[in-house]
Short mmCIF file of C-alpha atoms and ligand atoms in Angstrom, two decimals:
data_model
loop_
_atom_site.label_atom_id
_atom_site.label_comp_id
_atom_site.label_asym_id
_atom_site.label_seq_id
_atom_site.Cartn_x
_atom_site.Cartn_y
_atom_site.Cartn_z
CA MET A 78 13.95 -3.97 -20.69
CA ASP A 79 12.49 -0.93 -22.44
CA ILE A 80 9.96 0.68 -20.15
CA LEU A 81 8.71 2.98 -22.91
CA GLN A 82 7.55 -0.09 -24.84
CA LEU A 83 5.27 -0.99 -21.95
CA ILE A 84 3.61 2.42 -21.61
CA ARG A 85 0.27 2.90 -23.38
CA PRO A 86 1.31 4.48 -26.69
CA HIS A 87 -1.05 7.46 -26.56
CA LEU A 88 0.45 8.52 -23.20
CA LEU A 89 3.99 8.76 -24.58
CA HIS A 90 3.04 12.05 -26.23
CA LEU A 91 0.60 13.41 -23.68
CA THR A 92 0.99 17.07 -22.83
CA PRO A 93 0.29 17.23 -19.09
CA TYR A 94 -1.90 19.89 -17.55
CA SER A 95 0.18 22.92 -16.77
CA SER A 96 -0.88 24.57 -13.52
CA ALA A 97 -0.37 28.19 -12.53
CA ARG A 98 2.36 26.96 -10.16
CA ASP A 99 4.16 25.41 -13.14
CA ASP A 100 4.12 28.57 -15.26
CA PHE A 101 5.61 30.70 -12.49
CA LYS A 102 7.75 28.94 -9.91
CA GLY A 103 8.88 31.90 -7.75
CA LYS A 104 7.70 32.24 -4.15
CA GLU A 105 7.47 36.07 -3.96
CA GLY A 106 5.00 38.29 -5.75
CA ILE A 107 1.37 39.25 -6.07
CA PHE A 108 -0.31 36.06 -7.19
CA LEU A 109 -3.18 36.83 -9.55
CA ASP A 110 -2.74 33.70 -11.64
CA ALA A 111 -4.84 30.91 -10.11
CA ASN A 112 -8.28 32.39 -9.43
CA GLU A 113 -7.92 31.71 -5.71
CA ASN A 114 -9.67 33.78 -3.05
CA PRO A 115 -6.95 36.29 -2.06
CA ILE A 116 -8.74 37.56 1.06
CA GLY A 117 -8.77 34.34 3.04
CA SER A 118 -10.52 31.10 3.88
CA THR A 119 -13.99 30.57 5.35
CA VAL A 120 -12.38 28.84 8.33
CA THR A 121 -9.73 30.09 10.77
CA GLN A 122 -6.84 28.27 9.10
CA SER A 123 -5.59 29.53 5.72
CA TYR A 124 -6.32 27.11 2.93
CA ASN A 125 -7.01 29.62 0.16
CA ARG A 126 -3.88 28.92 -1.92
CA TYR A 127 -3.35 25.81 -4.04
CA PRO A 128 -0.76 23.36 -2.67
CA ASP A 129 2.60 22.45 -4.26
CA PRO A 130 1.67 20.09 -7.13
CA HIS A 131 5.18 18.60 -7.09
CA HIS A 132 5.36 17.78 -3.36
CA SER A 133 8.93 19.12 -3.38
CA GLU A 134 9.48 19.53 0.35
CA LEU A 135 7.99 16.14 1.19
CA LYS A 136 10.05 14.40 -1.50
CA LYS A 137 13.22 16.08 -0.26
CA LYS A 138 12.64 15.04 3.35
CA LEU A 139 11.54 11.55 2.33
CA SER A 140 14.60 11.10 0.12
CA GLU A 141 16.80 11.81 3.16
CA VAL A 142 14.95 9.39 5.42
CA LYS A 143 14.72 6.65 2.78
CA LYS A 144 18.20 7.24 1.35
CA THR A 145 17.03 7.57 -2.22
CA SER A 146 16.75 10.42 -4.71
CA PRO A 147 13.69 12.72 -4.91
CA GLU A 148 13.45 11.87 -8.63
CA ASN A 149 12.71 8.27 -7.68
CA ILE A 150 9.71 9.30 -5.54
CA PHE A 151 6.04 9.79 -6.41
CA ILE A 152 3.58 11.04 -3.78
CA GLY A 153 -0.03 9.92 -4.10
CA ASN A 154 -3.37 10.48 -2.46
CA GLY A 155 -2.86 7.29 -0.46
CA SER A 156 -1.12 4.38 -2.13
CA ASP A 157 -4.41 3.50 -3.74
CA GLU A 158 -3.78 6.38 -6.15
CA PRO A 159 -0.47 5.05 -7.56
CA ILE A 160 -2.11 1.61 -7.91
CA ASP A 161 -4.74 3.18 -10.16
CA LEU A 162 -2.26 5.41 -12.01
CA LEU A 163 0.08 2.50 -12.77
CA ILE A 164 -2.78 0.52 -14.27
CA ARG A 165 -3.81 3.50 -16.38
CA LEU A 166 -0.21 4.15 -17.43
CA PHE A 167 0.57 0.62 -18.63
CA CYS A 168 -2.65 -1.27 -19.33
CA ARG A 169 -4.84 -0.77 -22.39
CA PRO A 170 -8.52 -1.36 -21.51
CA GLU A 171 -10.02 -4.55 -22.98
CA THR A 172 -6.58 -5.69 -24.13
CA ASP A 173 -4.02 -5.88 -21.34
CA ASN A 174 -4.11 -7.68 -18.03
CA ILE A 175 -2.55 -7.58 -14.59
CA ILE A 176 -1.55 -10.58 -12.48
CA ILE A 177 -2.41 -10.72 -8.80
CA CYS A 178 -1.65 -13.43 -6.23
CA PRO A 179 -4.68 -14.02 -3.98
CA PRO A 180 -5.36 -13.93 -1.16
CA THR A 181 -4.16 -10.35 -1.34
CA TYR A 182 -5.15 -6.69 -1.09
CA GLY A 183 -8.42 -6.01 -2.93
CA MET A 184 -7.59 -2.71 -4.61
CA TYR A 185 -5.41 -4.16 -7.40
CA ALA A 186 -8.36 -6.06 -8.87
CA VAL A 187 -10.86 -3.25 -8.22
CA SER A 188 -8.65 -0.65 -9.94
CA ALA A 189 -8.08 -2.99 -12.89
CA GLU A 190 -11.79 -3.72 -13.29
CA LEU A 191 -12.61 -0.04 -13.02
CA ASN A 192 -10.25 0.53 -15.95
CA ASP A 193 -11.65 -2.44 -17.92
CA VAL A 194 -8.33 -4.26 -17.56
CA LYS A 195 -8.44 -8.03 -17.06
CA VAL A 196 -7.20 -9.66 -13.88
CA LYS A 197 -5.30 -12.95 -13.91
CA GLN A 198 -5.25 -14.67 -10.55
CA VAL A 199 -2.43 -17.00 -9.53
CA ASN A 200 -3.09 -18.06 -5.97
CA LEU A 201 -0.34 -18.14 -3.39
CA THR A 202 0.81 -21.58 -2.25
CA PRO A 203 -0.81 -23.04 0.91
CA ASP A 204 1.97 -21.48 3.01
CA PHE A 205 1.14 -18.09 1.42
CA GLN A 206 4.25 -17.82 -0.75
CA LEU A 207 4.55 -17.08 -4.47
CA ASP A 208 3.86 -19.85 -6.95
CA THR A 209 6.65 -18.54 -9.18
CA LYS A 210 6.31 -21.23 -11.84
CA ARG A 211 2.57 -20.69 -12.32
CA ILE A 212 2.95 -16.89 -12.32
CA LEU A 213 5.35 -17.11 -15.26
CA GLU A 214 3.22 -19.75 -17.03
CA ASN A 215 0.17 -17.51 -16.75
CA ALA A 216 1.90 -14.36 -17.98
CA ASP A 217 1.26 -13.54 -21.63
CA ALA A 218 2.28 -10.73 -23.99
CA HIS A 219 -0.49 -8.57 -22.54
CA SER A 220 0.44 -9.08 -18.88
CA LYS A 221 1.71 -5.61 -18.06
CA ILE A 222 1.83 -5.52 -14.27
CA LEU A 223 2.42 -8.13 -11.58
CA PHE A 224 1.20 -6.97 -8.17
CA LEU A 225 2.98 -8.47 -5.16
CA CYS A 226 2.26 -7.52 -1.58
CA SER A 227 4.93 -8.11 1.08
CA PRO A 228 4.15 -8.32 3.96
CA ASN A 229 0.95 -9.53 2.38
CA ASN A 230 -2.53 -8.41 3.38
CA PRO A 231 -4.54 -10.33 4.69
CA THR A 232 -2.06 -13.14 5.43
CA GLY A 233 0.47 -10.94 7.25
CA ASN A 234 3.65 -12.66 6.05
CA LEU A 235 6.62 -11.52 3.99
CA LEU A 236 7.08 -13.11 0.58
CA ARG A 237 10.44 -14.88 0.24
CA GLU A 238 13.10 -12.63 -1.26
CA ASN A 239 14.41 -15.37 -3.59
CA ASP A 240 10.95 -15.95 -5.06
CA ILE A 241 10.40 -12.25 -5.65
CA GLU A 242 13.83 -11.98 -7.22
CA SER A 243 13.17 -14.85 -9.59
CA VAL A 244 9.90 -13.35 -10.87
CA VAL A 245 11.41 -9.85 -11.05
CA ARG A 246 14.15 -11.29 -13.26
CA SER A 247 11.83 -13.29 -15.53
CA PHE A 248 8.60 -11.28 -15.83
CA ASN A 249 8.52 -9.02 -18.89
CA GLY A 250 6.47 -6.25 -17.38
CA ILE A 251 6.20 -4.00 -14.36
CA ILE A 252 6.49 -5.54 -10.90
CA VAL A 253 4.82 -3.68 -8.08
CA ILE A 254 5.82 -4.65 -4.54
CA ASP A 255 3.31 -3.20 -2.12
CA GLU A 256 5.18 -2.60 1.14
CA ALA A 257 2.35 -0.99 3.11
CA TYR A 258 3.46 -2.92 6.23
CA ILE A 259 7.22 -2.71 5.70
CA ASP A 260 7.75 -0.53 8.80
CA PHE A 261 7.11 -3.66 10.86
CA VAL A 262 10.05 -5.42 9.11
CA PRO A 263 12.16 -2.51 7.79
CA HIS A 264 15.25 -4.54 6.84
CA SER A 265 13.15 -6.56 4.39
CA SER A 266 12.36 -3.62 2.11
CA TRP A 267 13.23 -3.87 -1.56
CA LEU A 268 14.01 -0.14 -1.65
CA SER A 269 17.77 -0.73 -1.32
CA ARG A 270 17.63 -2.77 -4.54
CA LEU A 271 15.51 -0.34 -6.56
CA ASN A 272 18.38 0.65 -8.84
CA GLU A 273 18.92 -2.94 -10.00
CA PHE A 274 15.50 -3.19 -11.65
CA PRO A 275 14.10 -0.39 -13.87
CA ASN A 276 10.72 -2.18 -14.01
CA LEU A 277 10.28 -2.33 -10.24
CA VAL A 278 7.81 -0.12 -8.34
CA ILE A 279 7.72 -0.13 -4.54
CA LEU A 280 4.66 1.19 -2.74
CA GLN A 281 4.76 2.43 0.83
CA THR A 282 2.31 4.50 2.83
CA PHE A 283 1.92 6.86 5.77
CA SER A 284 -1.37 5.12 6.61
CA LYS A 285 -0.16 2.28 8.80
CA ALA A 286 2.90 2.57 11.10
CA TRP A 287 3.17 6.35 10.65
CA GLY A 288 -0.39 6.79 11.88
CA LEU A 289 -1.64 9.17 9.17
CA ALA A 290 -4.36 7.08 7.50
CA ASN A 291 -6.78 10.00 7.60
CA LEU A 292 -4.47 12.26 5.57
CA ARG A 293 -4.11 9.98 2.52
CA VAL A 294 -0.42 10.07 1.73
CA GLY A 295 1.06 7.17 -0.23
CA ILE A 296 4.45 6.74 -1.86
CA ALA A 297 5.73 5.03 -4.98
CA PHE A 298 9.47 4.53 -5.51
CA SER A 299 10.68 3.62 -8.98
CA SER A 300 13.05 4.38 -11.85
CA LEU A 301 13.17 7.90 -13.29
CA VAL A 302 11.19 6.93 -16.40
CA ILE A 303 8.28 5.41 -14.50
CA ILE A 304 8.15 8.21 -11.94
CA SER A 305 8.24 10.90 -14.62
CA TYR A 306 5.26 9.34 -16.43
CA MET A 307 3.31 8.92 -13.21
CA GLU A 308 3.88 12.63 -12.56
CA LYS A 309 2.61 13.42 -16.06
CA ILE A 310 -0.70 11.62 -15.68
CA LYS A 311 -1.56 12.42 -12.06
CA PRO A 312 -4.22 15.00 -11.16
CA PRO A 313 -2.31 18.29 -10.67
CA TYR A 314 -3.09 18.86 -6.98
CA ASN A 315 -3.48 15.24 -5.91
CA VAL A 316 -2.18 15.67 -2.34
CA ASN A 317 -3.46 18.58 -0.25
CA GLY A 318 -1.11 20.98 1.47
CA TYR A 319 -2.04 20.05 5.02
CA SER A 320 -1.24 16.41 4.30
CA GLN A 321 2.07 17.28 2.65
CA GLN A 322 3.15 19.45 5.58
CA THR A 323 2.07 16.95 8.19
CA ALA A 324 3.88 14.11 6.44
CA VAL A 325 7.06 16.24 6.50
CA GLN A 326 6.57 16.71 10.26
CA ALA A 327 6.01 13.00 10.72
CA LEU A 328 9.30 12.24 9.00
CA GLN A 329 11.04 14.42 11.58
CA ASN A 330 9.57 12.15 14.27
CA GLU A 331 10.77 8.84 12.92
CA GLU A 332 11.68 7.67 16.42
CA ILE A 333 8.04 8.03 17.47
CA LYS A 334 7.02 5.79 14.59
CA ASN A 335 9.68 3.29 15.66
CA LYS A 336 8.28 3.32 19.21
CA TYR A 337 4.78 2.63 17.92
CA VAL A 338 6.12 -0.21 15.80
CA ALA A 339 7.95 -1.78 18.76
CA ALA A 340 4.86 -1.43 20.97
CA LEU A 341 2.56 -2.95 18.36
CA ILE A 342 4.91 -5.86 17.73
CA ALA A 343 5.12 -6.56 21.48
CA GLU A 344 1.31 -6.44 21.68
CA ARG A 345 1.00 -8.67 18.63
CA ASP A 346 3.20 -11.32 20.20
CA LYS A 347 1.25 -11.11 23.44
CA VAL A 348 -2.10 -11.44 21.66
CA LEU A 349 -0.72 -14.33 19.62
CA SER A 350 0.38 -16.32 22.65
CA GLU A 351 -2.98 -15.75 24.37
CA LEU A 352 -4.99 -16.72 21.28
CA LYS A 353 -3.06 -19.98 21.06
CA LYS A 354 -4.74 -21.17 24.28
CA HIS A 355 -8.18 -21.34 22.71
CA LEU A 356 -9.34 -24.59 21.18
CA PHE A 357 -11.67 -22.85 18.74
CA ILE A 358 -8.63 -21.18 17.16
CA LYS A 359 -7.25 -23.73 14.71
CA LYS A 360 -4.29 -21.78 13.39
CA ILE A 361 -2.61 -18.42 13.78
CA PHE A 362 -0.61 -17.54 10.71
CA PRO A 363 2.87 -16.06 11.30
CA SER A 364 2.77 -12.26 11.00
CA ASP A 365 5.33 -9.70 9.90
CA SER A 366 2.74 -6.92 10.20
CA ASN A 367 0.35 -5.23 12.63
CA PHE A 368 -2.40 -7.81 12.29
CA LEU A 369 -2.99 -11.53 12.71
CA LEU A 370 -4.86 -13.86 10.40
CA VAL A 371 -6.45 -16.64 12.41
CA ARG A 372 -8.30 -19.73 11.29
CA VAL A 373 -11.19 -20.66 13.57
CA ASN A 374 -13.90 -23.31 13.77
CA ASP A 375 -16.67 -21.07 12.52
CA ALA A 376 -15.57 -17.61 11.35
CA LYS A 377 -19.05 -16.21 10.83
CA LYS A 378 -20.16 -17.21 14.29
CA LEU A 379 -17.09 -15.79 15.99
CA TYR A 380 -17.31 -12.63 13.90
CA ASN A 381 -20.90 -12.09 14.98
CA TYR A 382 -20.05 -12.81 18.60
CA LEU A 383 -17.24 -10.24 18.56
CA THR A 384 -19.44 -7.65 16.84
CA ASP A 385 -22.16 -8.20 19.44
CA ASN A 386 -19.51 -7.40 22.03
CA GLY A 387 -18.44 -4.22 20.27
CA ILE A 388 -15.28 -5.62 18.68
CA ILE A 389 -15.00 -5.35 14.92
CA VAL A 390 -12.58 -7.55 13.02
CA ARG A 391 -12.46 -8.48 9.35
CA ASN A 392 -13.93 -11.74 8.11
CA ARG A 393 -11.64 -12.84 5.25
CA SER A 394 -13.27 -16.25 4.72
CA SER A 395 -14.43 -15.55 1.17
CA LEU A 396 -10.86 -15.17 -0.14
CA PRO A 397 -8.99 -18.13 -1.68
CA LEU A 398 -7.10 -20.22 0.93
CA CYS A 399 -8.79 -18.23 3.71
CA GLU A 400 -11.76 -20.41 4.67
CA ASN A 401 -12.89 -19.64 8.20
CA THR A 402 -10.38 -16.89 8.84
CA LEU A 403 -10.62 -13.58 10.64
CA ARG A 404 -8.09 -10.79 10.30
CA ILE A 405 -7.50 -9.07 13.60
CA THR A 406 -5.69 -5.72 13.69
CA ILE A 407 -3.53 -5.23 16.78
CA GLY A 408 -5.14 -2.50 18.88
CA THR A 409 -3.99 -0.57 21.94
CA GLN A 410 -3.08 -2.49 25.09
CA GLU A 411 -6.57 -1.87 26.50
CA GLU A 412 -8.30 -2.86 23.28
CA ASN A 413 -6.34 -6.10 23.02
CA LYS A 414 -7.02 -6.87 26.68
CA ARG A 415 -10.73 -6.42 26.05
CA LEU A 416 -10.53 -8.63 22.94
CA LEU A 417 -8.91 -11.40 24.96
CA GLU A 418 -11.45 -11.05 27.81
CA VAL A 419 -14.34 -11.27 25.37
CA LEU A 420 -12.78 -14.34 23.75
CA GLU A 421 -12.44 -16.00 27.19
CA CYS A 422 -16.23 -16.04 27.39
CA TYR A 423 -16.82 -17.41 23.89
CA LYS A 424 -18.78 -20.65 23.84
CA ASP A 425 -17.86 -22.58 20.72
CA ASN A 426 -20.95 -24.74 20.29
C1 PLP B 581 -3.57 -0.39 3.95
C2 PLP B 581 -2.94 -0.82 2.66
C3 PLP B 581 -2.57 0.11 1.71
C4 PLP B 581 -2.66 1.56 2.06
O1 PLP B 581 -3.42 2.27 1.30
P1 PLP B 581 -3.43 3.86 1.47
O2 PLP B 581 -4.22 4.23 0.27
O3 PLP B 581 -2.00 4.33 1.40
O4 PLP B 581 -4.06 4.18 2.77
C5 PLP B 581 -1.95 -0.32 0.56
N1 PLP B 581 -1.71 -1.62 0.36
C6 PLP B 581 -2.03 -2.53 1.26
C7 PLP B 581 -1.70 -3.95 1.04
C8 PLP B 581 -2.68 -2.16 2.44
O5 PLP B 581 -3.02 -3.10 3.33
#
């Protein structure tokens, strides 16, 4: 597969913005090249210098932790940024389309619509797995990107590896696997197979298990060609210096992340077994993530009841295959205890 054939033609020859930090790469000297304030910042901490536009330190550290090469890594302002950049890199407005598999994460469709790119929807099967046959039937010459999410949001489950493999092998475009929740099932990541498929992009994030949602640091892993074009079209200083530094620190504390993951999984299983006791809960979908999708008698009513008791969950009932469902994020021990207490008092009539 020729990736260059998939890229929007006018971007093949784009001259990227060249920042001051690109023209001169040394670390020592009197820097009079970027119109910064040389005296200092208006707050105690020093933020007066522009950050590294290439995220070199973070990529180096991440490449060690993820056992991949820095050239296969793109760092974004959250993973929402690479979603948008990939659509802009491959999809011509008004002409091309992306394929999504609802119920799934909302940003793929929003980013596409923002860019005037059509969205083809091929629903998951009733057990929330890929409908591989219909995905391939629906793909046309203008289908540039297939977005998969595994573990999927809002359903919580992993997509079967065989199904993903069969679409990756047959789809003539870019396949994005969004692994935002992969830290909860690390051995299921597609990262170890990245080199087999030049058209594969894997998204991960510091926002969930790593606990850095506020800092907006997302990751895309892909082949050299795709990463190099993403670097070309990104805003020069897309990730601020504080976020870059803090993400590097986080990577040095991987065992803390692993402890959080173990604690959240234990809590999830506890919440799950308690929820099962309630008659108004019709079904709890199996979860490989830090949330549970539950089908209830009357989602709106239960949602309102929880809100009235100060507990905010997500009503996902408007999504395909998700009638009367709530998505409940696993909280702290105390928060989950409170959730279960409040549910004890729920009168379902
Ligand atoms: C939370 C989430 C993200 C993360 O987005 P960030 O921009 O990195 O915070 C990406 N994809 C899915 C499916 C998510 O649920």
